XYZ file of C-alpha atoms in Angstrom:
369
model
C 0.045 0.057 -0.023
C 1.175 3.544 -0.639
C 0.402 6.823 -1.703
C 2.861 9.366 -3.196
C 0.162 11.369 -4.866
C -2.584 12.105 -1.937
C -5.549 13.567 -3.501
C -4.531 14.078 -7.192
C -6.252 11.823 -8.742
C -9.258 11.309 -6.598
C -10.153 14.539 -4.507
C -12.943 12.168 -2.420
C -11.641 8.967 -1.683
C -7.470 9.638 -2.448
C -5.182 7.871 -4.296
C -3.973 5.301 -2.069
C -2.833 2.269 -3.836
C -2.409 -1.716 -3.834
C 0.358 -3.561 -5.584
C 0.526 -7.230 -5.003
C 1.007 -10.494 -6.553
C 1.792 -14.256 -6.075
C 5.038 -15.164 -7.786
C 6.584 -18.729 -8.431
C 10.467 -18.952 -10.080
C 11.726 -21.977 -11.700
C 15.292 -22.177 -12.828
C 18.436 -24.186 -13.623
C 22.077 -23.345 -14.167
C 24.898 -25.292 -15.472
C 28.139 -25.226 -17.044
C 31.133 -27.564 -18.550
C 34.939 -26.896 -18.754
C 37.229 -28.114 -20.255
C 41.188 -27.316 -21.180
C 43.335 -27.770 -24.568
C 45.783 -25.643 -26.642
C 45.742 -23.948 -29.469
C 49.069 -22.924 -31.125
C 50.907 -24.711 -28.583
C 49.323 -22.194 -26.062
C 46.921 -23.013 -23.240
C 43.074 -22.768 -23.821
C 40.663 -23.056 -21.196
C 36.897 -23.301 -22.725
C 33.611 -23.322 -20.508
C 29.792 -24.057 -21.581
C 27.059 -22.886 -20.132
C 23.073 -23.099 -20.049
C 20.466 -21.845 -18.043
C 16.721 -21.652 -17.784
C 14.502 -19.349 -15.796
C 10.263 -19.526 -15.790
C 8.731 -16.644 -13.867
C 5.112 -17.826 -13.505
C 3.311 -14.552 -11.516
C -0.386 -14.656 -10.898
C -2.464 -12.157 -10.282
C -0.518 -8.984 -10.522
C -2.538 -6.390 -9.803
C -2.584 -2.655 -9.148
C -5.469 -1.405 -7.458
C -7.126 1.786 -5.861
C -7.557 1.521 -2.410
C -9.187 3.787 1.134
C -7.899 2.793 4.315
C -6.634 -0.199 2.915
C -9.900 -1.450 1.898
C -10.863 -2.594 -2.350
C -12.122 0.023 -4.294
C -11.409 -0.806 -7.697
C -8.651 -2.432 -10.245
C -6.514 -0.181 -12.494
C -4.697 -3.649 -13.579
C -5.212 -7.076 -13.145
C -3.582 -9.985 -14.729
C -1.125 -12.998 -15.275
C 2.196 -13.247 -16.566
C 4.465 -15.991 -17.569
C 7.705 -15.124 -18.481
C 10.713 -17.481 -19.478
C 14.205 -17.050 -20.785
C 16.469 -19.955 -21.987
C 20.048 -18.988 -22.160
C 23.460 -20.465 -23.485
C 26.974 -18.852 -23.323
C 30.567 -20.211 -24.385
C 33.361 -18.457 -23.087
C 37.280 -18.955 -24.093
C 40.363 -18.005 -22.098
C 43.423 -18.215 -24.470
C 47.238 -17.432 -23.457
C 48.619 -15.410 -26.541
C 51.912 -15.036 -24.619
C 52.966 -15.608 -20.806
C 51.375 -11.661 -20.291
C 48.929 -11.118 -22.594
C 45.403 -13.361 -22.139
C 42.295 -13.196 -24.558
C 38.989 -14.068 -23.195
C 36.542 -14.145 -25.934
C 32.636 -14.992 -25.147
C 29.299 -15.100 -26.829
C 25.588 -15.329 -24.735
C 22.734 -16.376 -26.544
C 19.145 -15.564 -24.646
C 15.534 -16.237 -25.706
C 12.681 -14.922 -24.050
C 9.261 -15.412 -24.006
C 6.543 -13.262 -22.516
C 3.096 -13.655 -21.872
C -0.024 -11.687 -20.377
C -3.313 -12.494 -19.513
C -5.373 -9.253 -18.811
C -8.036 -10.322 -16.472
C -9.994 -6.534 -17.261
C -9.949 -6.631 -20.832
C -9.866 -10.386 -20.936
C -7.092 -10.774 -23.741
C -3.956 -13.197 -23.971
C -1.121 -11.600 -25.950
C 2.369 -13.209 -26.377
C 5.351 -11.952 -27.386
C 8.908 -13.614 -27.941
C 12.464 -12.377 -28.980
C 16.080 -13.330 -28.976
C 19.445 -11.612 -28.761
C 23.300 -12.784 -28.980
C 25.692 -10.672 -26.305
C 29.488 -10.787 -27.748
C 32.066 -9.861 -24.854
C 35.856 -9.247 -25.481
C 38.645 -8.621 -22.862
C 42.266 -8.538 -23.332
C 44.698 -8.547 -20.115
C 48.086 -7.709 -19.537
C 50.197 -8.372 -16.861
C 52.899 -5.719 -17.032
C 54.718 -7.716 -14.072
C 54.079 -9.654 -10.915
C 52.361 -6.590 -9.154
C 50.389 -5.121 -12.095
C 47.822 -5.878 -14.448
C 46.506 -3.517 -17.154
C 42.986 -4.843 -18.800
C 40.282 -3.884 -21.476
C 36.637 -5.461 -20.996
C 34.043 -5.066 -23.431
C 31.099 -6.194 -24.339
C 27.086 -6.124 -25.004
C 24.255 -6.847 -23.236
C 20.931 -5.623 -23.136
C 17.866 -4.111 -20.969
C 14.987 -6.401 -20.700
C 11.126 -4.688 -20.102
C 8.444 -5.413 -18.233
C 5.886 -8.377 -19.971
C 3.093 -6.283 -19.794
C 4.595 -3.518 -22.006
C 6.123 -5.868 -24.037
C 3.020 -7.235 -25.151
C 0.985 -3.610 -25.035
C 3.678 -2.622 -27.524
C 3.345 -5.434 -29.814
C 6.978 -6.481 -29.168
C 8.756 -3.244 -30.143
C 11.849 -2.665 -27.927
C 11.916 -5.834 -25.792
C 15.306 -6.031 -25.724
C 17.480 -2.360 -26.768
C 21.435 -3.357 -26.708
C 23.801 -2.024 -24.139
C 27.395 -1.779 -24.661
C 30.105 -1.116 -21.972
C 33.470 -0.719 -21.886
C 36.210 -0.534 -19.510
C 39.800 0.511 -19.002
C 41.757 -0.274 -15.988
C 44.629 -1.582 -13.720
C 45.192 -3.759 -10.533
C 47.988 -3.137 -8.869
C 49.595 -4.419 -5.722
C 51.544 -1.053 -5.142
C 53.110 -2.840 -1.837
C 52.583 -5.986 0.131
C 49.732 -4.674 1.980
C 48.289 -2.110 -0.358
C 46.056 -3.009 -3.238
C 44.178 -0.225 -6.038
C 42.016 -1.054 -8.797
C 41.071 1.888 -10.591
C 38.742 1.877 -14.096
C 37.606 4.487 -16.864
C 34.276 3.239 -17.991
C 31.411 3.857 -19.917
C 27.995 2.661 -20.632
C 25.678 3.391 -24.232
C 21.777 2.183 -23.901
C 19.779 2.095 -26.940
C 16.682 2.649 -24.616
C 16.380 3.923 -20.966
C 13.360 2.602 -19.392
C 11.812 4.151 -16.323
C 9.321 1.968 -14.442
C 6.530 3.759 -12.769
C 5.391 1.756 -10.019
C 2.513 3.832 -9.102
C 0.705 3.472 -12.610
C 2.215 -0.210 -13.693
C 3.702 1.059 -16.713
C 7.450 0.909 -17.758
C 7.992 4.166 -19.875
C 10.857 4.586 -22.807
C 12.923 7.722 -22.270
C 15.338 7.736 -25.092
C 18.975 6.766 -25.551
C 21.444 7.072 -22.331
C 25.052 7.665 -22.133
C 26.806 6.824 -18.952
C 30.918 7.204 -18.331
C 32.501 7.036 -15.147
C 35.900 6.367 -12.884
C 35.638 3.565 -10.299
C 38.588 3.337 -7.611
C 39.022 0.565 -5.528
C 41.323 0.564 -2.286
C 42.346 -2.412 0.162
C 44.929 -1.724 2.650
C 46.245 -3.762 5.766
C 47.362 -1.282 8.200
C 48.384 -3.990 10.865
C 47.372 -7.900 10.858
C 44.482 -7.537 12.826
C 43.162 -3.829 11.045
C 42.543 -3.543 7.506
C 40.822 -0.426 5.577
C 38.984 -0.415 2.056
C 37.261 2.053 0.278
C 35.151 2.346 -3.254
C 34.931 5.493 -4.775
C 32.721 6.172 -7.707
C 32.318 8.951 -9.862
C 29.566 8.824 -12.691
C 28.263 11.447 -15.375
C 24.827 10.178 -16.765
C 23.234 12.063 -19.569
C 20.686 11.460 -21.908
C 21.567 11.209 -25.426
C 18.146 12.858 -27.084
C 17.875 15.740 -25.309
C 19.282 19.267 -25.020
C 21.966 20.294 -22.738
C 20.786 21.338 -19.574
C 17.484 19.361 -19.944
C 19.568 15.540 -20.177
C 19.951 14.900 -16.638
C 18.727 11.319 -15.474
C 16.545 11.915 -12.658
C 18.193 9.551 -9.654
C 21.007 8.258 -11.394
C 23.911 8.826 -8.887
C 26.858 10.459 -9.607
C 29.097 10.384 -6.684
C 28.985 7.404 -3.991
C 31.479 5.942 -1.881
C 31.561 2.990 0.739
C 34.247 2.074 2.761
C 35.371 1.441 6.482
C 38.003 -0.321 9.077
C 37.446 -3.788 10.101
C 38.998 -5.332 13.096
C 39.799 -8.903 13.713
C 41.436 -10.277 16.715
C 42.682 -13.915 17.451
C 41.057 -13.882 20.991
C 37.534 -14.322 18.913
C 36.578 -10.320 19.078
C 36.025 -8.747 15.715
C 34.394 -5.851 14.698
C 33.806 -3.154 12.240
C 33.071 0.596 11.582
C 31.551 1.283 7.897
C 30.322 4.377 5.775
C 28.202 4.859 2.933
C 27.771 8.127 1.177
C 25.623 9.312 -1.708
C 26.010 12.796 -3.072
C 23.035 15.123 -4.066
C 21.857 14.741 -7.666
C 19.232 15.530 -9.925
C 15.086 14.565 -9.513
C 14.143 15.609 -12.542
C 15.761 16.275 -16.353
C 16.681 20.039 -16.006
C 18.011 19.527 -12.308
C 15.862 22.401 -11.206
C 14.878 19.780 -8.164
C 17.493 18.301 -6.357
C 17.132 14.372 -4.260
C 19.691 15.001 -1.063
C 22.102 13.307 -0.861
C 23.610 11.370 2.945
C 26.432 10.013 4.506
C 25.549 6.850 7.136
C 27.682 5.075 9.519
C 27.300 1.547 10.897
C 29.342 -0.439 13.376
C 29.495 -4.029 14.608
C 31.074 -5.990 17.563
C 31.443 -9.513 17.747
C 32.735 -12.086 19.969
C 33.037 -15.541 18.819
C 33.984 -18.668 20.625
C 33.427 -22.617 19.358
C 30.042 -22.864 21.041
C 28.604 -19.350 21.194
C 28.535 -16.373 19.504
C 27.307 -12.744 20.793
C 27.196 -9.672 18.736
C 26.157 -6.197 18.834
C 25.338 -4.329 15.699
C 24.371 -0.402 15.078
C 22.876 1.370 12.074
C 23.158 4.949 11.619
C 24.994 5.556 14.562
C 24.824 9.098 14.305
C 21.154 9.198 14.214
C 21.221 11.219 10.599
C 18.164 12.318 9.446
C 18.465 11.120 5.595
C 15.845 10.359 2.596
C 15.812 6.817 1.500
C 13.217 6.665 -1.746
C 12.982 10.139 -3.389
C 10.787 11.362 -6.193
C 9.877 14.483 -7.880
C 6.147 13.693 -8.030
C 2.969 15.822 -8.634
C 0.559 15.755 -5.894
C -2.069 17.528 -3.968
C -3.255 17.622 -0.373
C -6.891 17.410 0.157
C -7.717 21.540 1.028
C -5.408 22.653 -2.082
C -6.951 23.946 -5.363
C -4.312 23.014 -7.433
C -1.499 20.565 -7.138
C 2.476 21.023 -6.650
C 5.348 19.168 -8.157
C 7.972 18.562 -5.501
C 10.113 16.070 -3.519
C 8.216 13.175 -2.042
C 10.266 10.891 -0.025
C 10.298 7.849 2.563
C 12.336 8.797 5.385
C 15.411 6.452 6.353
C 16.117 4.379 9.050
C 17.175 5.837 12.129
C 19.383 4.560 14.602
C 18.652 1.392 15.135
C 20.668 -1.177 17.560
C 20.263 -4.942 17.052
C 21.744 -7.447 20.174
C 22.736 -11.248 18.345
C 23.016 -14.640 20.467
C 24.007 -17.451 18.465
C 24.668 -21.001 20.374
C 26.346 -23.846 18.273
C 25.463 -27.707 19.442
């Protein structure tokens, strides 16, 4: 149950909605590995295949008041299946250069039975996704790599059948250029430049039960990962991500992707003692970001800190954990949404949010027998 628009659409009963479904998921994954040689150089081959079936009944979006049913906006049954197979080849061209080439094949089938309009539609589509990676081992401590590959962005089955199969699986292309380096015996660094192109950016509008296409998009960024052993019992790590997300089909200044992160970082300290004590201090930071296409509305960022302390013995463990230890006020889900209060004559477009978890402390006690 949720209501982000209040009395925008129904000034009498309000806009409360209920979303529900019953889902069964079946699947299989398997692979087979073999080794050999090509031109006298090592060649490793992996074959794999998989199957996933989502059988989803009574997918509904309903209008409610005080959690009592009023009417259905959407109601139906979804059956979606995916059969996939891949082959992956790892070929050592020289002692320092390795080539990794692979291709994956996916076949999707979408079926949606609309219970309100008594229709039963289906669509299917297949796609092949090649990938190519090259690694160069400069020396014992440093490796350079280029990773590239095609993928795809799948869509909601209800949108697929409604659009007669158009834009079922728009392509994605990604490329990374990076380095892994053990700068010292205790310091590990990974740095990468990357780019991701999407043929179609999909936006799920849960309050309306639809997926909206919003055109081509481009994301470019820099990732940094650091791992450092300060002492035999103290370890530090940090991951830092800079991203520039933009829509390709909109003019400059009106091409921001709403809510797409631009800067984020996680990390902390981990303590491990031989006497059974262990603990950690972790942080998570997300910077302010655009909430609409022209960045005139901002979604507030936040920084949170968590901590844990555990004492473990062969037969028991006792632990204390605290989330948001500084009790920061922060917004979790945020959207720039048009809404109207019951006594307002005109709707207002502004940030709507769900508040983030305040200070939360948990004590854990476990016995083994």
